[in-house]
mmCIF file of C-alpha atoms in Angstrom:
data_model
loop_
_atom_site.group_PDB
_atom_site.id
_atom_site.type_symbol
_atom_site.label_atom_id
_atom_site.label_comp_id
_atom_site.label_asym_id
_atom_site.label_seq_id
_atom_site.Cartn_x
_atom_site.Cartn_y
_atom_site.Cartn_z
ATOM 1 C CA MET A 1 20.972 -13.804 -9.404
ATOM 2 C CA GLU A 2 20.880 -15.714 -12.730
ATOM 3 C CA ILE A 3 17.917 -18.276 -11.526
ATOM 4 C CA LEU A 4 15.621 -14.990 -10.516
ATOM 5 C CA ASN A 5 16.004 -13.326 -13.894
ATOM 6 C CA GLU A 6 15.663 -16.688 -15.754
ATOM 7 C CA ILE A 7 11.958 -17.711 -13.723
ATOM 8 C CA SER A 8 11.332 -13.983 -14.575
ATOM 9 C CA GLN A 9 11.968 -14.448 -18.259
ATOM 10 C CA LEU A 10 9.672 -17.932 -18.180
ATOM 11 C CA ILE A 11 6.839 -16.005 -16.244
ATOM 12 C CA GLN A 12 6.994 -12.935 -19.192
ATOM 13 C CA LYS A 13 7.008 -15.556 -22.111
ATOM 14 C CA GLY A 14 3.834 -17.858 -19.909
ATOM 15 C CA ASN A 15 6.059 -20.725 -19.886
ATOM 16 C CA ALA A 16 3.932 -22.483 -17.500
ATOM 17 C CA LYS A 17 5.077 -25.886 -17.400
ATOM 18 C CA LEU A 18 8.872 -24.570 -16.897
ATOM 19 C CA ALA A 19 8.618 -21.699 -14.757
ATOM 20 C CA PRO A 20 7.493 -23.789 -11.669
ATOM 21 C CA GLU A 21 10.579 -26.265 -12.139
ATOM 22 C CA LYS A 22 12.897 -23.685 -12.199
ATOM 23 C CA VAL A 23 11.031 -22.580 -8.903
ATOM 24 C CA LYS A 24 11.896 -25.429 -7.163
ATOM 25 C CA GLU A 25 15.593 -25.410 -8.452
ATOM 26 C CA ALA A 26 15.623 -22.276 -6.846
ATOM 27 C CA LEU A 27 14.472 -23.310 -3.780
ATOM 28 C CA SER A 28 16.557 -26.366 -3.704
ATOM 29 C CA SER A 29 19.855 -24.156 -3.627
ATOM 30 C CA GLY A 30 18.960 -22.104 -1.041
ATOM 31 C CA ILE A 31 16.916 -18.963 -2.343
ATOM 32 C CA SER A 32 14.189 -17.977 0.093
ATOM 33 C CA ALA A 33 10.368 -18.204 -1.113
ATOM 34 C CA GLU A 34 10.194 -14.624 -0.444
ATOM 35 C CA THR A 35 12.356 -13.705 -2.595
ATOM 36 C CA ILE A 36 11.414 -15.778 -5.199
ATOM 37 C CA LEU A 37 8.311 -14.244 -4.951
ATOM 38 C CA ASN A 38 9.207 -10.668 -4.854
ATOM 39 C CA ASP A 39 11.983 -10.589 -7.118
ATOM 40 C CA ALA A 40 10.839 -13.362 -9.679
ATOM 41 C CA LEU A 41 7.283 -13.295 -9.889
ATOM 42 C CA ILE A 42 6.022 -10.019 -8.637
ATOM 43 C CA GLN A 43 8.958 -8.260 -10.948
ATOM 44 C CA ALA A 44 8.248 -10.466 -13.748
ATOM 45 C CA MET A 45 4.389 -9.363 -13.482
ATOM 46 C CA SER A 46 5.095 -5.921 -13.157
ATOM 47 C CA VAL A 47 6.735 -5.823 -16.396
ATOM 48 C CA VAL A 48 4.309 -7.553 -17.872
ATOM 49 C CA GLY A 49 1.964 -4.871 -16.276
ATOM 50 C CA GLU A 50 4.067 -2.230 -17.738
ATOM 51 C CA LYS A 51 4.535 -3.537 -21.291
ATOM 52 C CA PHE A 52 0.360 -3.927 -21.234
ATOM 53 C CA LYS A 53 -0.225 -0.259 -20.362
ATOM 54 C CA ASN A 54 2.256 0.656 -23.249
ATOM 55 C CA ASN A 55 0.609 -1.210 -25.846
ATOM 56 C CA GLU A 56 3.380 -3.405 -26.062
ATOM 57 C CA ILE A 57 1.439 -6.785 -25.407
ATOM 58 C CA TYR A 58 -1.880 -7.537 -25.398
ATOM 59 C CA VAL A 59 -4.589 -9.436 -23.293
ATOM 60 C CA PRO A 60 -3.421 -12.672 -24.758
ATOM 61 C CA GLU A 61 -0.145 -12.225 -23.529
ATOM 62 C CA VAL A 62 -1.043 -11.330 -19.820
ATOM 63 C CA LEU A 63 -3.304 -14.109 -19.410
ATOM 64 C CA ILE A 64 -0.703 -16.379 -20.479
ATOM 65 C CA ALA A 65 1.649 -14.805 -18.508
ATOM 66 C CA ALA A 66 -0.566 -14.736 -15.302
ATOM 67 C CA ARG A 67 -1.001 -18.391 -15.744
ATOM 68 C CA ALA A 68 2.737 -19.071 -15.536
ATOM 69 C CA MET A 69 2.942 -16.796 -12.907
ATOM 70 C CA LYS A 70 0.019 -18.583 -11.064
ATOM 71 C CA ALA A 71 1.706 -22.186 -11.668
ATOM 72 C CA ALA A 72 5.039 -20.871 -10.058
ATOM 73 C CA LEU A 73 3.124 -19.419 -6.946
ATOM 74 C CA GLU A 74 1.484 -22.603 -6.242
ATOM 75 C CA VAL A 75 5.037 -23.817 -5.370
ATOM 76 C CA LEU A 76 5.663 -21.175 -3.123
ATOM 77 C CA LYS A 77 2.619 -20.909 -1.686
ATOM 78 C CA PRO A 78 2.753 -23.332 0.873
ATOM 79 C CA ILE A 79 5.997 -22.246 2.155
ATOM 80 C CA LEU A 80 4.933 -18.962 2.359
ATOM 81 C CA THR A 81 2.055 -20.215 4.361
ATOM 82 C CA GLU A 82 4.368 -21.941 6.914
ATOM 83 C CA THR A 83 7.133 -19.303 7.022
ATOM 84 C CA GLY A 84 4.327 -16.925 8.103
ATOM 85 C CA VAL A 85 5.047 -14.240 5.030
ATOM 86 C CA LYS A 86 1.766 -12.791 4.489
ATOM 87 C CA PRO A 87 0.230 -10.922 1.337
ATOM 88 C CA ILE A 88 0.573 -7.088 1.259
ATOM 89 C CA GLY A 89 -2.999 -6.779 1.865
ATOM 90 C CA LYS A 90 -6.658 -7.748 0.514
ATOM 91 C CA VAL A 91 -8.595 -7.093 -1.980
ATOM 92 C CA VAL A 92 -12.503 -8.356 -2.445
ATOM 93 C CA ILE A 93 -13.456 -8.317 -6.146
ATOM 94 C CA GLY A 94 -16.005 -9.090 -8.258
ATOM 95 C CA THR A 95 -18.320 -8.140 -11.428
ATOM 96 C CA VAL A 96 -21.305 -6.278 -10.080
ATOM 97 C CA LYS A 97 -25.011 -7.615 -9.920
ATOM 98 C CA GLY A 98 -26.417 -7.818 -13.632
ATOM 99 C CA ASP A 99 -23.256 -8.509 -15.547
ATOM 100 C CA LEU A 100 -21.934 -11.658 -16.188
ATOM 101 C CA HIS A 101 -18.562 -10.645 -17.836
ATOM 102 C CA ASP A 102 -15.306 -11.962 -16.311
ATOM 103 C CA ILE A 103 -12.380 -11.828 -18.812
ATOM 104 C CA GLY A 104 -11.592 -8.250 -17.384
ATOM 105 C CA LYS A 105 -12.295 -8.911 -13.463
ATOM 106 C CA ASN A 106 -9.984 -12.673 -14.009
ATOM 107 C CA LEU A 107 -7.100 -10.046 -15.473
ATOM 108 C CA VAL A 108 -7.509 -7.410 -12.814
ATOM 109 C CA ALA A 109 -7.636 -10.570 -10.353
ATOM 110 C CA MET A 110 -4.633 -12.205 -11.956
ATOM 111 C CA MET A 111 -2.427 -8.737 -11.620
ATOM 112 C CA MET A 112 -3.200 -7.941 -8.246
ATOM 113 C CA THR A 113 -2.440 -11.462 -6.909
ATOM 114 C CA GLY A 114 1.127 -10.781 -9.097
ATOM 115 C CA ALA A 115 1.428 -7.194 -7.447
ATOM 116 C CA GLY A 116 1.692 -9.458 -3.602
ATOM 117 C CA LEU A 117 -1.865 -9.063 -3.035
ATOM 118 C CA GLU A 118 -4.357 -11.560 -1.684
ATOM 119 C CA VAL A 119 -7.240 -11.686 -3.833
ATOM 120 C CA ILE A 120 -10.683 -12.600 -2.692
ATOM 121 C CA ASP A 121 -12.885 -13.049 -6.101
ATOM 122 C CA LEU A 122 -16.683 -13.027 -5.762
ATOM 123 C CA GLY A 123 -17.120 -13.977 -9.448
ATOM 124 C CA VAL A 124 -20.146 -12.341 -11.602
ATOM 125 C CA ASP A 125 -23.071 -10.763 -10.908
ATOM 126 C CA VAL A 126 -22.230 -9.993 -7.166
ATOM 127 C CA ALA A 127 -25.476 -8.421 -5.080
ATOM 128 C CA PRO A 128 -24.357 -5.269 -3.064
ATOM 129 C CA GLU A 129 -25.098 -7.515 -0.186
ATOM 130 C CA LYS A 130 -22.507 -10.293 -0.808
ATOM 131 C CA PHE A 131 -19.988 -7.374 -1.434
ATOM 132 C CA CYS A 132 -20.621 -6.189 2.280
ATOM 133 C CA GLU A 133 -20.934 -9.633 3.718
ATOM 134 C CA ALA A 134 -17.170 -10.078 2.285
ATOM 135 C CA VAL A 135 -15.857 -6.948 3.733
ATOM 136 C CA LYS A 136 -17.463 -8.061 7.404
ATOM 137 C CA ASN A 137 -15.443 -11.764 6.647
ATOM 138 C CA HIS A 138 -12.326 -10.772 4.871
ATOM 139 C CA SER A 139 -11.461 -7.597 6.462
ATOM 140 C CA PRO A 140 -9.749 -6.435 3.191
ATOM 141 C CA GLN A 141 -8.480 -2.571 2.700
ATOM 142 C CA VAL A 142 -9.760 -2.631 -1.139
ATOM 143 C CA VAL A 143 -12.968 -3.703 -2.817
ATOM 144 C CA ALA A 144 -12.661 -3.979 -6.313
ATOM 145 C CA MET A 145 -16.042 -3.627 -8.769
ATOM 146 C CA SER A 146 -16.030 -4.299 -12.652
ATOM 147 C CA ALA A 147 -18.610 -4.034 -15.103
ATOM 148 C CA LEU A 148 -19.185 -4.030 -19.030
ATOM 149 C CA LEU A 149 -22.586 -3.027 -19.360
ATOM 150 C CA THR A 150 -24.149 0.589 -18.917
ATOM 151 C CA THR A 151 -27.070 -0.984 -17.723
ATOM 152 C CA THR A 152 -25.211 -2.387 -15.127
ATOM 153 C CA MET A 153 -23.023 0.127 -14.081
ATOM 154 C CA PRO A 154 -25.581 1.623 -11.130
ATOM 155 C CA ASN A 155 -25.307 -1.214 -9.549
ATOM 156 C CA MET A 156 -21.537 -0.223 -9.045
ATOM 157 C CA LYS A 157 -23.283 2.710 -6.699
ATOM 158 C CA THR A 158 -25.864 1.060 -4.720
ATOM 159 C CA THR A 159 -23.012 -1.188 -3.489
ATOM 160 C CA ILE A 160 -21.142 1.737 -2.435
ATOM 161 C CA GLU A 161 -24.473 2.994 -0.702
ATOM 162 C CA LYS A 162 -24.834 -0.627 0.866
ATOM 163 C CA LEU A 163 -21.480 -0.175 2.217
ATOM 164 C CA GLN A 164 -22.442 2.923 3.962
ATOM 165 C CA GLU A 165 -25.615 1.915 5.209
ATOM 166 C CA GLN A 166 -23.779 -1.381 6.723
ATOM 167 C CA GLY A 167 -21.293 1.191 8.193
ATOM 168 C CA LEU A 168 -18.508 0.007 6.160
ATOM 169 C CA ARG A 169 -17.420 2.528 3.646
ATOM 170 C CA ASP A 170 -15.006 3.849 6.055
ATOM 171 C CA LYS A 171 -13.044 0.606 6.338
ATOM 172 C CA VAL A 172 -12.282 0.037 2.730
ATOM 173 C CA LYS A 173 -11.240 1.642 -0.588
ATOM 174 C CA VAL A 174 -13.203 1.613 -3.494
ATOM 175 C CA ILE A 175 -11.948 0.880 -6.889
ATOM 176 C CA VAL A 176 -14.236 0.696 -10.306
ATOM 177 C CA GLY A 177 -13.972 0.029 -13.769
ATOM 178 C CA GLY A 178 -14.641 -1.722 -16.579
ATOM 179 C CA ALA A 179 -14.654 -0.742 -20.176
ATOM 180 C CA PRO A 180 -17.842 1.677 -20.331
ATOM 181 C CA VAL A 181 -16.622 3.055 -16.324
ATOM 182 C CA THR A 182 -14.748 6.767 -16.667
ATOM 183 C CA GLU A 183 -13.270 8.613 -14.515
ATOM 184 C CA SER A 184 -16.126 11.124 -13.704
ATOM 185 C CA PHE A 185 -18.346 8.546 -13.235
ATOM 186 C CA ALA A 186 -16.270 6.837 -10.412
ATOM 187 C CA ASN A 187 -15.867 10.372 -8.991
ATOM 188 C CA SER A 188 -19.870 10.524 -9.287
ATOM 189 C CA ILE A 189 -20.607 7.891 -7.355
ATOM 190 C CA GLY A 190 -18.102 7.995 -4.710
ATOM 191 C CA ALA A 191 -15.725 5.894 -5.387
ATOM 192 C CA ASP A 192 -11.955 5.857 -4.179
ATOM 193 C CA GLY A 193 -10.368 5.017 -7.543
ATOM 194 C CA TYR A 194 -10.632 4.505 -10.853
ATOM 195 C CA ALA A 195 -8.623 2.018 -13.042
ATOM 196 C CA PRO A 196 -8.312 2.220 -16.873
ATOM 197 C CA ASP A 197 -6.638 -0.924 -17.565
ATOM 198 C CA ALA A 198 -5.573 -4.291 -15.174
ATOM 199 C CA ALA A 199 -2.058 -3.418 -14.670
ATOM 200 C CA SER A 200 -3.498 0.088 -13.177
ATOM 201 C CA ALA A 201 -6.028 -1.257 -10.910
ATOM 202 C CA ALA A 202 -3.031 -3.299 -9.557
ATOM 203 C CA GLU A 203 -1.070 -0.358 -8.797
ATOM 204 C CA LEU A 204 -3.714 1.242 -7.549
ATOM 205 C CA ALA A 205 -4.822 -1.363 -5.193
ATOM 206 C CA LYS A 206 -1.392 -1.452 -3.942
ATOM 207 C CA LYS A 207 -0.959 1.794 -3.343
ATOM 208 C CA PHE A 208 -4.041 1.855 -1.194
ATOM 209 C CA VAL A 209 -3.144 -1.015 1.188
ATOM 210 C CA GLN A 210 0.294 0.888 1.171
ATOM 211 C CA GLY A 211 -1.360 3.895 2.511
ATOM 212 C CA VAL A 212 0.211 6.196 -0.237
ATOM 213 C CA ALA A 213 -2.866 7.134 -2.288
#
């Protein structure tokens, strides 16, 4: 459908002003909120994610596309809630204790939202207990942790141990990432997955909630 393609293009180009207007236009022409979500918004962000992974675009372009997606999503949210369209799954995300960096984490959260997931963002400097509390309160399928400092990476392991202690570890899949984090580090601390970039993190979370990873 032409208008869905137009919305997708506007989001990819990061047009936060026109994208919501086009969404309203699509709704008034009788297209369902769910169709717009899946075939325009999520589709646009998967193109953005793919281009980002292939180094065709960089962080600033992803951020402005995500901002346009968010603006378009605001129009759809009340209708999606009303019609009972549920996110495909739920993720709790945060930067670990001692680390105040949030650009990478915010990017991951936006890409996950763009992939149709509900994201509970705990912010930065998140203590292991706070991750555990969020798992109890929100029952997510995935916990995503980020670190930018090598000195805070051990707190990822501490958080996993805390989840284990509180009997929550088997209820969630744990994904870790951030500049100094590697796949072998993820394996050594008992995480379920590692993502080198925001697009891969969203893809992995999606696979986990759908039970295909």
